[in-house]
mmCIF file of C-alpha atoms in Angstrom:
data_model
loop_
_atom_site.group_PDB
_atom_site.id
_atom_site.type_symbol
_atom_site.label_atom_id
_atom_site.label_comp_id
_atom_site.label_asym_id
_atom_site.label_seq_id
_atom_site.Cartn_x
_atom_site.Cartn_y
_atom_site.Cartn_z
ATOM 1 C CA MET A 1 0.024 -0.062 0.018
ATOM 2 C CA ASN A 2 2.773 2.339 0.797
ATOM 3 C CA ASN A 3 4.468 1.829 -2.727
ATOM 4 C CA LEU A 4 1.077 2.346 -4.313
ATOM 5 C CA ILE A 5 0.547 5.791 -2.337
ATOM 6 C CA LEU A 6 3.925 6.834 -3.622
ATOM 7 C CA LEU A 7 3.210 6.115 -7.107
ATOM 8 C CA ILE A 8 -0.002 8.295 -6.841
ATOM 9 C CA LEU A 9 1.545 11.106 -5.060
ATOM 10 C CA CYS A 10 4.386 11.143 -7.736
ATOM 11 C CA PHE A 11 1.835 10.996 -10.648
ATOM 12 C CA VAL A 12 -0.100 13.765 -9.181
ATOM 13 C CA ALA A 13 2.870 15.782 -8.424
ATOM 14 C CA GLY A 14 4.080 15.655 -12.045
ATOM 15 C CA MET A 15 0.473 17.129 -13.190
ATOM 16 C CA LEU A 16 0.705 19.878 -10.519
ATOM 17 C CA LEU A 17 4.360 20.839 -11.745
ATOM 18 C CA HIS A 18 3.337 21.072 -15.251
ATOM 19 C CA ARG A 19 0.357 22.992 -14.385
ATOM 20 C CA PHE A 20 2.015 25.458 -12.295
ATOM 21 C CA LYS A 21 5.097 25.667 -14.651
ATOM 22 C CA ARG A 22 7.549 24.886 -11.717
ATOM 23 C CA MET A 23 9.884 22.787 -13.828
ATOM 24 C CA PRO A 24 10.992 23.055 -17.617
ATOM 25 C CA VAL A 25 9.098 21.699 -20.381
ATOM 26 C CA ASN A 26 11.929 19.274 -21.288
ATOM 27 C CA THR A 27 11.633 17.678 -17.810
ATOM 28 C CA PRO A 28 10.266 14.502 -18.966
ATOM 29 C CA ALA A 29 12.933 14.080 -21.601
ATOM 30 C CA VAL A 30 15.615 14.450 -19.086
ATOM 31 C CA LEU A 31 13.835 12.132 -16.617
ATOM 32 C CA ASN A 32 13.116 9.275 -19.006
ATOM 33 C CA SER A 33 16.667 9.551 -20.249
ATOM 34 C CA PHE A 34 17.975 8.965 -16.755
ATOM 35 C CA ILE A 35 15.551 6.085 -16.257
ATOM 36 C CA LEU A 36 16.470 4.614 -19.405
ATOM 37 C CA HIS A 37 20.231 4.922 -19.137
ATOM 38 C CA VAL A 38 20.560 4.574 -15.163
ATOM 39 C CA SER A 39 17.720 3.545 -13.370
ATOM 40 C CA LEU A 40 16.139 0.617 -15.298
ATOM 41 C CA PRO A 41 19.734 -0.917 -16.121
ATOM 42 C CA ALA A 42 20.594 -0.857 -12.464
ATOM 43 C CA LEU A 43 17.223 -2.471 -11.573
ATOM 44 C CA THR A 44 17.744 -5.082 -14.293
ATOM 45 C CA LEU A 45 21.115 -5.812 -12.958
ATOM 46 C CA LEU A 46 19.944 -6.125 -9.476
ATOM 47 C CA SER A 47 16.772 -8.113 -9.967
ATOM 48 C CA VAL A 48 17.757 -10.514 -12.603
ATOM 49 C CA HIS A 49 20.985 -11.627 -10.893
ATOM 50 C CA GLY A 50 18.879 -13.532 -8.243
ATOM 51 C CA LEU A 51 16.413 -14.961 -10.860
ATOM 52 C CA LYS A 52 15.906 -18.778 -10.916
ATOM 53 C CA ILE A 53 15.238 -19.494 -14.436
ATOM 54 C CA GLY A 54 12.551 -22.181 -14.581
ATOM 55 C CA GLY A 55 9.853 -23.512 -17.104
ATOM 56 C CA ASP A 56 7.690 -20.241 -16.884
ATOM 57 C CA VAL A 57 10.099 -18.069 -18.619
ATOM 58 C CA GLY A 58 8.956 -19.128 -22.167
ATOM 59 C CA LEU A 59 5.412 -18.250 -20.949
ATOM 60 C CA MET A 60 6.550 -15.112 -19.472
ATOM 61 C CA ALA A 61 8.409 -13.991 -22.691
ATOM 62 C CA ALA A 62 5.701 -15.195 -24.895
ATOM 63 C CA MET A 63 3.068 -12.750 -23.496
ATOM 64 C CA GLY A 64 4.410 -9.507 -25.220
ATOM 65 C CA TRP A 65 4.436 -11.178 -28.451
ATOM 66 C CA LEU A 66 0.982 -12.870 -28.156
ATOM 67 C CA VAL A 67 -0.413 -9.419 -27.259
ATOM 68 C CA PHE A 68 0.918 -7.621 -30.279
ATOM 69 C CA ALA A 69 -0.317 -10.587 -32.655
ATOM 70 C CA MET A 70 -3.707 -10.100 -31.052
ATOM 71 C CA SER A 71 -3.459 -6.362 -31.511
ATOM 72 C CA ALA A 72 -2.511 -6.626 -35.172
ATOM 73 C CA GLY A 73 -5.374 -8.984 -36.147
ATOM 74 C CA PHE A 74 -8.172 -7.371 -33.841
ATOM 75 C CA PHE A 75 -7.452 -3.684 -35.164
ATOM 76 C CA TRP A 76 -7.058 -4.942 -38.886
ATOM 77 C CA LEU A 77 -10.653 -6.438 -38.587
ATOM 78 C CA VAL A 78 -12.050 -3.319 -36.488
ATOM 79 C CA GLY A 79 -10.578 -1.006 -39.201
ATOM 80 C CA ARG A 80 -12.242 -2.901 -42.176
ATOM 81 C CA TRP A 81 -15.290 -3.116 -40.115
ATOM 82 C CA LEU A 82 -15.488 0.618 -39.369
ATOM 83 C CA ASP A 83 -13.535 1.831 -42.430
ATOM 84 C CA LEU A 84 -10.981 3.434 -40.265
ATOM 85 C CA PRO A 85 -8.161 5.371 -41.707
ATOM 86 C CA ARG A 86 -4.852 3.414 -42.052
ATOM 87 C CA SER A 87 -3.188 5.961 -39.832
ATOM 88 C CA THR A 88 -5.835 5.342 -36.918
ATOM 89 C CA VAL A 89 -5.564 1.482 -37.379
ATOM 90 C CA GLY A 90 -1.732 1.854 -37.053
ATOM 91 C CA ALA A 91 -1.956 3.845 -33.919
ATOM 92 C CA LEU A 92 -4.325 1.421 -32.355
ATOM 93 C CA THR A 93 -2.188 -1.558 -33.238
ATOM 94 C CA LEU A 94 0.968 0.049 -31.826
ATOM 95 C CA THR A 95 -0.557 1.348 -28.614
ATOM 96 C CA GLY A 96 -3.161 -1.635 -28.203
ATOM 97 C CA GLY A 97 -0.356 -4.183 -28.700
ATOM 98 C CA LEU A 98 2.372 -2.797 -26.593
ATOM 99 C CA GLY A 99 1.856 -2.241 -22.931
ATOM 100 C CA ASN A 100 3.747 -0.134 -20.528
ATOM 101 C CA THR A 101 5.449 -3.039 -18.768
ATOM 102 C CA ALA A 102 8.662 -0.815 -17.788
ATOM 103 C CA TYR A 103 8.107 2.639 -16.701
ATOM 104 C CA PHE A 104 4.811 1.966 -15.304
ATOM 105 C CA GLY A 105 4.631 -1.853 -14.927
ATOM 106 C CA LEU A 106 7.455 -2.235 -12.794
ATOM 107 C CA PRO A 107 6.581 0.126 -10.147
ATOM 108 C CA MET A 108 3.085 -1.390 -9.983
ATOM 109 C CA ILE A 109 4.489 -4.631 -9.543
ATOM 110 C CA GLU A 110 6.588 -3.503 -6.724
ATOM 111 C CA ALA A 111 3.448 -1.783 -5.273
ATOM 112 C CA TYR A 112 1.377 -5.097 -5.571
ATOM 113 C CA TYR A 113 3.721 -7.964 -5.435
ATOM 114 C CA GLY A 114 6.846 -6.231 -3.569
ATOM 115 C CA HIS A 115 10.322 -6.143 -4.641
ATOM 116 C CA GLY A 116 10.713 -9.750 -5.064
ATOM 117 C CA GLY A 117 8.376 -9.657 -8.072
ATOM 118 C CA LEU A 118 10.352 -7.462 -10.162
ATOM 119 C CA ALA A 119 12.677 -9.982 -11.633
ATOM 120 C CA SER A 120 9.672 -11.780 -13.341
ATOM 121 C CA GLY A 121 8.373 -8.370 -14.364
ATOM 122 C CA ILE A 122 11.685 -7.546 -16.101
ATOM 123 C CA ILE A 123 11.653 -10.804 -17.904
ATOM 124 C CA VAL A 124 8.317 -10.091 -19.168
ATOM 125 C CA ASP A 125 9.447 -6.699 -20.248
ATOM 126 C CA GLN A 126 12.701 -7.153 -21.789
ATOM 127 C CA LEU A 127 11.996 -10.663 -23.577
ATOM 128 C CA GLY A 128 8.468 -9.586 -24.530
ATOM 129 C CA SER A 129 7.238 -6.154 -24.687
ATOM 130 C CA PHE A 130 10.726 -4.431 -25.363
ATOM 131 C CA LEU A 131 11.790 -7.076 -28.285
ATOM 132 C CA ALA A 132 8.181 -6.811 -29.855
ATOM 133 C CA LEU A 133 8.619 -2.982 -29.784
ATOM 134 C CA SER A 134 12.031 -3.158 -31.349
ATOM 135 C CA THR A 135 10.904 -5.609 -34.090
ATOM 136 C CA LEU A 136 7.320 -5.916 -34.782
ATOM 137 C CA GLY A 137 6.280 -2.408 -33.401
ATOM 138 C CA ILE A 138 8.835 -0.720 -35.845
ATOM 139 C CA THR A 139 7.930 -2.935 -38.625
ATOM 140 C CA PHE A 140 4.208 -2.273 -38.347
ATOM 141 C CA ALA A 141 4.788 1.529 -37.904
ATOM 142 C CA GLY A 142 6.590 1.240 -41.222
ATOM 143 C CA ILE A 143 3.882 -0.623 -42.968
ATOM 144 C CA TYR A 144 1.095 1.700 -41.776
ATOM 145 C CA SER A 145 3.085 4.817 -42.764
ATOM 146 C CA SER A 146 5.784 4.187 -45.501
ATOM 147 C CA GLY A 147 8.810 2.031 -45.816
ATOM 148 C CA ARG A 148 10.030 -1.075 -43.697
ATOM 149 C CA PRO A 149 13.069 -0.947 -41.437
ATOM 150 C CA GLY A 150 15.786 -3.419 -42.394
ATOM 151 C CA VAL A 151 16.741 -6.376 -40.121
ATOM 152 C CA ALA A 152 20.247 -4.860 -39.528
ATOM 153 C CA GLU A 153 18.327 -1.590 -38.296
ATOM 154 C CA MET A 154 16.104 -3.578 -36.078
ATOM 155 C CA ALA A 155 19.099 -5.611 -34.588
ATOM 156 C CA ARG A 156 21.002 -2.356 -33.903
ATOM 157 C CA ARG A 157 18.131 -1.001 -31.989
ATOM 158 C CA VAL A 158 17.727 -4.040 -29.714
ATOM 159 C CA PHE A 159 21.465 -4.620 -29.042
ATOM 160 C CA ARG A 160 22.111 -0.785 -28.020
ATOM 161 C CA PHE A 161 19.265 -0.701 -25.539
ATOM 162 C CA PRO A 162 20.711 -0.145 -22.324
ATOM 163 C CA SER A 163 18.457 -2.207 -20.231
ATOM 164 C CA PHE A 164 18.814 -5.129 -22.753
ATOM 165 C CA ILE A 165 22.430 -4.953 -22.439
ATOM 166 C CA ALA A 166 21.992 -5.013 -18.710
ATOM 167 C CA LEU A 167 19.786 -7.894 -18.944
ATOM 168 C CA LEU A 168 22.431 -9.930 -20.919
ATOM 169 C CA VAL A 169 25.101 -9.025 -18.541
ATOM 170 C CA ALA A 170 22.705 -9.994 -15.496
ATOM 171 C CA LEU A 171 22.079 -13.285 -16.908
ATOM 172 C CA VAL A 172 25.866 -14.168 -17.494
ATOM 173 C CA LEU A 173 26.657 -13.068 -14.009
ATOM 174 C CA ILE A 174 24.056 -15.018 -12.161
ATOM 175 C CA PRO A 175 26.479 -17.729 -11.145
ATOM 176 C CA PHE A 176 28.705 -15.048 -9.423
ATOM 177 C CA GLU A 177 28.037 -13.214 -6.149
ATOM 178 C CA TYR A 178 27.828 -9.650 -6.163
ATOM 179 C CA PRO A 179 30.104 -7.540 -3.784
ATOM 180 C CA GLU A 180 28.150 -5.913 -1.120
ATOM 181 C CA TRP A 181 29.019 -2.330 -2.255
ATOM 182 C CA LEU A 182 27.716 -3.188 -5.766
ATOM 183 C CA THR A 183 24.512 -4.395 -4.358
ATOM 184 C CA ILE A 184 23.988 -1.251 -2.291
ATOM 185 C CA VAL A 185 24.854 1.140 -5.197
ATOM 186 C CA LEU A 186 22.342 -0.747 -7.500
ATOM 187 C CA LYS A 187 19.686 -0.744 -4.951
ATOM 188 C CA ARG A 188 20.057 2.977 -4.534
ATOM 189 C CA LEU A 189 19.930 3.705 -8.271
ATOM 190 C CA SER A 190 17.016 1.288 -8.981
ATOM 191 C CA ASP A 191 15.084 2.911 -6.363
ATOM 192 C CA THR A 192 14.880 6.136 -8.242
ATOM 193 C CA MET A 193 12.807 4.385 -11.223
ATOM 194 C CA ALA A 194 9.369 4.467 -9.606
ATOM 195 C CA PRO A 195 8.968 8.020 -8.432
ATOM 196 C CA LEU A 196 10.900 9.481 -11.489
ATOM 197 C CA ALA A 197 8.807 7.475 -13.976
ATOM 198 C CA LEU A 198 5.543 8.384 -12.679
ATOM 199 C CA LEU A 199 6.564 12.099 -12.079
ATOM 200 C CA ALA A 200 7.455 12.114 -15.746
ATOM 201 C CA VAL A 201 4.212 10.436 -16.891
ATOM 202 C CA GLY A 202 2.098 12.896 -14.672
ATOM 203 C CA PHE A 203 3.960 15.906 -16.173
ATOM 204 C CA GLN A 204 3.046 14.919 -19.684
ATOM 205 C CA LEU A 205 -0.424 14.140 -19.090
ATOM 206 C CA ARG A 206 -2.776 15.762 -21.743
ATOM 207 C CA LEU A 207 -6.504 15.221 -21.981
ATOM 208 C CA GLY A 208 -7.075 17.174 -25.089
ATOM 209 C CA HIS A 209 -8.490 15.981 -28.391
ATOM 210 C CA LEU A 210 -11.004 13.894 -26.579
ATOM 211 C CA ALA A 211 -13.687 15.152 -28.974
ATOM 212 C CA GLY A 212 -13.979 12.999 -32.006
ATOM 213 C CA ASN A 213 -11.861 10.085 -30.640
ATOM 214 C CA GLY A 214 -14.254 8.859 -28.068
ATOM 215 C CA ARG A 215 -15.253 5.705 -29.913
ATOM 216 C CA ASN A 216 -11.921 4.738 -31.195
ATOM 217 C CA LEU A 217 -10.536 5.401 -27.751
ATOM 218 C CA ALA A 218 -13.215 3.175 -26.031
ATOM 219 C CA ILE A 219 -12.331 0.374 -28.238
ATOM 220 C CA GLY A 220 -8.643 0.720 -27.925
ATOM 221 C CA LEU A 221 -8.574 0.798 -24.187
ATOM 222 C CA GLY A 222 -11.441 -1.732 -24.034
ATOM 223 C CA PHE A 223 -8.957 -4.218 -25.852
ATOM 224 C CA LYS A 224 -5.721 -3.178 -23.987
ATOM 225 C CA LEU A 225 -7.131 -3.022 -20.378
ATOM 226 C CA VAL A 226 -9.963 -5.774 -20.504
ATOM 227 C CA LEU A 227 -10.024 -8.016 -23.503
ATOM 228 C CA VAL A 228 -6.150 -8.629 -23.575
ATOM 229 C CA PRO A 229 -5.724 -9.756 -20.042
ATOM 230 C CA LEU A 230 -9.024 -11.698 -20.201
ATOM 231 C CA VAL A 231 -7.801 -13.769 -23.139
ATOM 232 C CA LEU A 232 -4.320 -14.270 -21.804
ATOM 233 C CA PHE A 233 -5.786 -15.455 -18.429
ATOM 234 C CA LEU A 234 -7.979 -17.972 -20.138
ATOM 235 C CA LEU A 235 -4.971 -19.300 -22.365
ATOM 236 C CA TYR A 236 -2.480 -19.557 -19.478
ATOM 237 C CA VAL A 237 -4.651 -20.779 -16.651
ATOM 238 C CA PRO A 238 -7.530 -23.052 -17.810
ATOM 239 C CA LEU A 239 -5.932 -24.256 -21.052
ATOM 240 C CA LEU A 240 -2.231 -24.436 -20.302
ATOM 241 C CA GLY A 241 -2.589 -25.042 -16.413
ATOM 242 C CA ALA A 242 -0.027 -22.432 -15.606
ATOM 243 C CA HIS A 243 0.099 -21.146 -11.903
ATOM 244 C CA GLY A 244 2.275 -19.340 -9.574
ATOM 245 C CA GLN A 245 3.559 -15.846 -8.818
ATOM 246 C CA ALA A 246 5.353 -15.453 -12.044
ATOM 247 C CA ILE A 247 2.247 -16.302 -14.001
ATOM 248 C CA GLN A 248 0.322 -13.832 -11.902
ATOM 249 C CA ILE A 249 2.884 -11.030 -12.823
ATOM 250 C CA THR A 250 2.996 -11.928 -16.336
ATOM 251 C CA LEU A 251 -0.742 -11.839 -16.450
ATOM 252 C CA PHE A 252 -0.683 -8.502 -14.497
ATOM 253 C CA GLN A 253 1.703 -7.112 -16.957
ATOM 254 C CA ALA A 254 -0.772 -8.077 -19.916
ATOM 255 C CA GLY A 255 -3.231 -5.505 -18.348
ATOM 256 C CA MET A 256 -1.037 -2.557 -18.214
ATOM 257 C CA PRO A 257 -1.813 0.593 -20.294
ATOM 258 C CA PRO A 258 -0.318 1.273 -23.559
ATOM 259 C CA MET A 259 3.332 2.100 -23.764
ATOM 260 C CA ILE A 260 4.486 5.722 -23.808
ATOM 261 C CA THR A 261 7.073 4.558 -26.490
ATOM 262 C CA ALA A 262 4.538 3.124 -28.715
ATOM 263 C CA ALA A 263 2.781 6.546 -28.770
ATOM 264 C CA ILE A 264 6.024 8.156 -29.578
ATOM 265 C CA LEU A 265 6.735 5.829 -32.390
ATOM 266 C CA ALA A 266 3.104 6.285 -33.693
ATOM 267 C CA THR A 267 3.687 10.056 -33.446
ATOM 268 C CA GLU A 268 6.971 9.847 -35.464
ATOM 269 C CA HIS A 269 5.301 8.128 -38.153
ATOM 270 C CA ASP A 270 2.246 10.460 -38.253
ATOM 271 C CA LEU A 271 -0.255 7.619 -37.153
ATOM 272 C CA ASP A 272 -2.942 9.673 -35.638
ATOM 273 C CA PRO A 273 -0.923 11.276 -33.006
ATOM 274 C CA PRO A 274 -3.851 12.932 -31.086
ATOM 275 C CA LEU A 275 -5.453 9.428 -30.533
ATOM 276 C CA ALA A 276 -2.194 7.694 -29.684
ATOM 277 C CA THR A 277 -1.584 10.281 -26.850
ATOM 278 C CA LEU A 278 -5.139 9.662 -25.584
ATOM 279 C CA MET A 279 -4.548 5.951 -25.303
ATOM 280 C CA VAL A 280 -1.624 6.538 -23.275
ATOM 281 C CA THR A 281 -2.768 9.094 -20.998
ATOM 282 C CA VAL A 282 -6.463 7.953 -20.520
ATOM 283 C CA GLY A 283 -5.224 4.368 -20.256
ATOM 284 C CA LEU A 284 -2.824 5.151 -17.460
ATOM 285 C CA MET A 285 -5.319 6.755 -15.397
ATOM 286 C CA LEU A 286 -8.065 3.877 -15.843
ATOM 287 C CA SER A 287 -5.369 1.289 -15.284
ATOM 288 C CA PHE A 288 -5.086 2.406 -11.548
ATOM 289 C CA VAL A 289 -8.524 0.700 -11.231
ATOM 290 C CA THR A 290 -8.428 -2.062 -13.867
ATOM 291 C CA LEU A 291 -5.161 -3.264 -12.380
ATOM 292 C CA THR A 292 -6.329 -3.490 -9.018
ATOM 293 C CA GLY A 293 -9.155 -5.587 -10.198
ATOM 294 C CA TRP A 294 -6.996 -7.745 -12.114
ATOM 295 C CA TRP A 295 -4.634 -8.284 -9.161
ATOM 296 C CA TRP A 296 -7.649 -9.199 -6.845
ATOM 297 C CA LEU A 297 -9.031 -11.869 -9.379
ATOM 298 C CA MET A 298 -5.542 -13.492 -9.890
ATOM 299 C CA GLN A 299 -4.883 -14.175 -6.351
ATOM 300 C CA GLY A 300 -5.758 -17.589 -6.588
ATOM 301 C CA VAL A 301 -3.754 -18.510 -9.882
#
């Protein structure tokens, strides 16, 4: 509960700091850069080092890819049914198929499952959501706008991403014990991720452009926040018989709101930027409620 209160306070603080212009307009860019290059790699090195890799890792990693595949098929059908512009279908595919499993997901996991659940969350994020963003996300952004990124470019983006590098290093170092000083340093640095991430998200919150986007927004968020975790729950639990905290966290991650980076990618490719931004901002606010519901429902998994 204390962690959840911290997240809400930081989110609200970000909104107020922007409203009263108490911080520069480029504050989110600076905070996100620090999180990307320092906080998240430190958290990855600390949490994954103690990870006991078991049979659930495949299901954990597959979640992000399954969600994107569902999104691509679902919004292609919706686009044909409602005769939506290609740019709108592309925006919904990206934001509906890529969850905020890092900046928002990891702090929420810590709030609901404790620090011990972060290792599972990082595996879901790095091997699932991030790789799906770096490959399928970039490819589909190109398909719905113009051009297609090459294999070399996609590989370059993946292997230059700081926390993915940290993930590889952490996996290699699993057999070796960290010195005490390194553990303390990594812990202090990783603790900065949750408050800074929510502060940055709150600072960027915009609710403009609601007029005219209500229907598409409702379809997109209904898919991402309700349909996706429901389908994954039915697949993983009754059909595959998967259980345990790692699976709970995987399904919890499946219900995360749209990824901020997905909206940025959509905007860069001119894929209905107002709708993409609304998917992130409104989805984040609604997810405080929906994630609590999914957490409660999955207690017996």
